[in-house]
CSV table of C-alpha atoms in Angstrom, one decimal:
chain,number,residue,atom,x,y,z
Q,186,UNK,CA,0.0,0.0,0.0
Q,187,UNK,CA,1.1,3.2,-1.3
Q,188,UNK,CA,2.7,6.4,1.4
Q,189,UNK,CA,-0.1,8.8,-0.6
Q,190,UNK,CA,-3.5,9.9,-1.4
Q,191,UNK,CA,-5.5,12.6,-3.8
Q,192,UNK,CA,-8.1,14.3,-2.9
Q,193,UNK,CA,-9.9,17.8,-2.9
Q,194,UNK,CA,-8.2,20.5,-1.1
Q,195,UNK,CA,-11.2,22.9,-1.1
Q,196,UNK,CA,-8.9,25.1,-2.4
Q,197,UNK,CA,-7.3,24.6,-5.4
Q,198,UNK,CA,-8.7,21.5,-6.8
Q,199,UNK,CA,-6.9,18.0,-5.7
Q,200,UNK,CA,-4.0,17.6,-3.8
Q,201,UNK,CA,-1.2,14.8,-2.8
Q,202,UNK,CA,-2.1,13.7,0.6
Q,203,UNK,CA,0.3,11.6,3.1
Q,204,UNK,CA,-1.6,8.6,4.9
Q,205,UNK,CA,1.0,7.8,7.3
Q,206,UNK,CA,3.6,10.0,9.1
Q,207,UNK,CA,6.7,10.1,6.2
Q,208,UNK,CA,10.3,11.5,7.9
Q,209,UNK,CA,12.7,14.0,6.5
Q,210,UNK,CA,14.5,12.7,3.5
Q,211,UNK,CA,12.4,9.6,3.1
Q,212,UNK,CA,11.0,9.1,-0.9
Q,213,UNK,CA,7.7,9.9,-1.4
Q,214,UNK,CA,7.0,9.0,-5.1
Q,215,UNK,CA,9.2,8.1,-7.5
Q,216,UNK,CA,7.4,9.7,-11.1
Q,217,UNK,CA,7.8,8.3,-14.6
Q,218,UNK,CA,8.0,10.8,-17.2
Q,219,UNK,CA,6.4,11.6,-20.7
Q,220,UNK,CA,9.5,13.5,-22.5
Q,221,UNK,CA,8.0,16.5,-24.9
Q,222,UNK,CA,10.6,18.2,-27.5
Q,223,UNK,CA,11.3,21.6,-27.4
Q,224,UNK,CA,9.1,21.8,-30.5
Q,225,UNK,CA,6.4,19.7,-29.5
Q,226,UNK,CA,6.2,21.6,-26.1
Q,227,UNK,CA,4.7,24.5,-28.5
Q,228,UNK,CA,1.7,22.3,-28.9
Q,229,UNK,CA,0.7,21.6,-25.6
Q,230,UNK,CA,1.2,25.1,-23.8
Q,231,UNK,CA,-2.8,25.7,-24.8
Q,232,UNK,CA,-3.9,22.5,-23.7
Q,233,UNK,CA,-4.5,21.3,-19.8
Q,234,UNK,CA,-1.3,19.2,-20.1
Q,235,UNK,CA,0.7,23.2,-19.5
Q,236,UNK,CA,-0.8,23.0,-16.0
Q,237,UNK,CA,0.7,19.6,-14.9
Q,238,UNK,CA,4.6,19.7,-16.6
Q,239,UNK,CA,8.0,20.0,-15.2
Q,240,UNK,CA,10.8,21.5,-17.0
Q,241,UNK,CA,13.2,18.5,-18.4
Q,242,UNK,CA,16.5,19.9,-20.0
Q,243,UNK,CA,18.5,17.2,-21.3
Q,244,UNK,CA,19.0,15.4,-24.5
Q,245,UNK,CA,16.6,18.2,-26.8
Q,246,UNK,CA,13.9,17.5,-24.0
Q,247,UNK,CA,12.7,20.9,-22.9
Q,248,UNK,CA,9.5,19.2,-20.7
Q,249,UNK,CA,8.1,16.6,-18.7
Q,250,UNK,CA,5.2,15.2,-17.9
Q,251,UNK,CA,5.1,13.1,-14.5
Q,252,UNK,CA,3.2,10.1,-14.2
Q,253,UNK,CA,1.9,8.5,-11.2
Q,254,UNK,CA,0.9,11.3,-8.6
Q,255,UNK,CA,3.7,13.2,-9.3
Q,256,UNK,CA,2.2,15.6,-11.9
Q,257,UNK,CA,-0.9,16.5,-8.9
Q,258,UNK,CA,1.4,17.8,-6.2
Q,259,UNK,CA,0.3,21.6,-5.4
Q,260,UNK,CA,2.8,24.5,-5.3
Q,261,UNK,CA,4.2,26.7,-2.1
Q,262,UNK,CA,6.6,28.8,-1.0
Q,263,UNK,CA,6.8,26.8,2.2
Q,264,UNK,CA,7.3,23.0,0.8
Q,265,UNK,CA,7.1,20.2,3.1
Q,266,UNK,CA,8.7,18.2,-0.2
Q,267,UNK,CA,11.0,18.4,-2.7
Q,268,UNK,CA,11.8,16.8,-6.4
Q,269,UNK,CA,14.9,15.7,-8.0
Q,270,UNK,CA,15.2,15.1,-11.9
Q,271,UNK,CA,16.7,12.0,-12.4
Q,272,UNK,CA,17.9,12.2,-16.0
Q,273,UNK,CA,18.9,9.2,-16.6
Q,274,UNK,CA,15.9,6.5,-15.3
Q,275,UNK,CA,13.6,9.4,-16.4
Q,276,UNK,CA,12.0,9.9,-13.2
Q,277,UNK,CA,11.2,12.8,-10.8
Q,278,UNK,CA,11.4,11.9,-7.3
Q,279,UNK,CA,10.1,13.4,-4.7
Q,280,UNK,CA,11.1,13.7,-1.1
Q,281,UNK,CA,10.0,14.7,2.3
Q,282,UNK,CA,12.0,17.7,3.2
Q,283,UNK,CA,10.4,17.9,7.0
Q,284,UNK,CA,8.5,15.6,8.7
Q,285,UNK,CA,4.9,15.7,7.2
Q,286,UNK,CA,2.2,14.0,9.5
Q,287,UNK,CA,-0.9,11.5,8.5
Q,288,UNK,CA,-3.5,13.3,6.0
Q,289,UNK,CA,-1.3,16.4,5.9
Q,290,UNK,CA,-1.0,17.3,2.1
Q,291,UNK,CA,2.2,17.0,0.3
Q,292,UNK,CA,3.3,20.6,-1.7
Q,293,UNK,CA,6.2,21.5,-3.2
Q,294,UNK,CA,8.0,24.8,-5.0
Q,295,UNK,CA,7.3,24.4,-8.7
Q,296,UNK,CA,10.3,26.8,-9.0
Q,297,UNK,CA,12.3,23.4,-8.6
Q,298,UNK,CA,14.1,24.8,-5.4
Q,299,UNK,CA,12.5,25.3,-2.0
Q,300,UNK,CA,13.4,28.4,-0.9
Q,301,UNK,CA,13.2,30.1,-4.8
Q,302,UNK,CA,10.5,32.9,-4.3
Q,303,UNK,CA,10.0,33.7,-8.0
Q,304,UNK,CA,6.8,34.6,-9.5
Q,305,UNK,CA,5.2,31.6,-11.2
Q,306,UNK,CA,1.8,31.8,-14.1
Q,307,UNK,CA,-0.8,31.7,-11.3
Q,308,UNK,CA,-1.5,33.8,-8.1
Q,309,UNK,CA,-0.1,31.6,-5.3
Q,310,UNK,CA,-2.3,30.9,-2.6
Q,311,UNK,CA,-0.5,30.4,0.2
C-alpha cells in the first residue's frame, strides 16, 4: 500500500495527501515521465497538459510530464517536499524535506528549489 492519497483540497482542486507520518529525507513517489521536445512543447502550452509539466533539459527535451501522482502535487513557497530530476531513469522523485504527518497534504516549489520565491503563471495561494 502506497505512502499517498489525492483528494480535494477545497482550495485549489486536488492535492497529494500523506496517509502515514513520512520523515525527513524519506521518498515519497518516484514519477515516470512523458519526454515532450522543445518543438512539440509548443503544442501543448494551450492544452491542460501546461498546467501539470516540469521543466526536463537534457538530450533536446525541454518538458516533462510526470506520471503516477507526481504531476498532482500543489505549489508553495513553504514545501514540506522536494523533487529531483533523475535524467537518466527518467524519473522525478520526490522527497520529504520535514516531517509531514498523517493526512497532511504534500506541496512542493514548482520553481524546482524550496526556498526560490520567483513569481510563477498563477496567483499563489499560500
Amino acid at each position: 500500500m502506497g505512502l499517498i492519497y489525492t483528494k480535494d483540497t477545497k482550495k485549489y482542486g486536488r492535492g497529494v495527501y500523506s496517509k502515514s507520518d513520512i520523515r525527513a529525507g524519506q521518498v515519497i513517489e518516484i514519477s515516470p515521465v512523458i519526454l515532450f521536445l522543445k518543438e512539440e512543447s509548443e503544442y501543448i502550452k494551450d492544452t491542460i497538459i501546461s498546467s501539470y509539466w516540469f521543466n526536463w533539459q537534457a538530450n533536446n527535451f525541454d518538458s516533462a510530464l510526470a506520471l503516477g501522482y507526481g504531476s498532482l502535487f500543489n505549489h508553495s513557497y513553504t514545501p514540506n517536499a522536494v523533487f529531483y530530476n533523475n535524467y537518466d531513469s527518467l524519473e522525478i522523485i520526490f522527497y520529504a524535506l520535514s516531517n509531514i504527518k498523517a493526512n497532511e497534504e504534500i506541496v512542493i516549489n514548482y520553481n524546482g528549489n524550496s526556498t526560490d520565491k520567483s513569481f510563477l503563471w498563477f496567483d499563489v495561494i499560500n
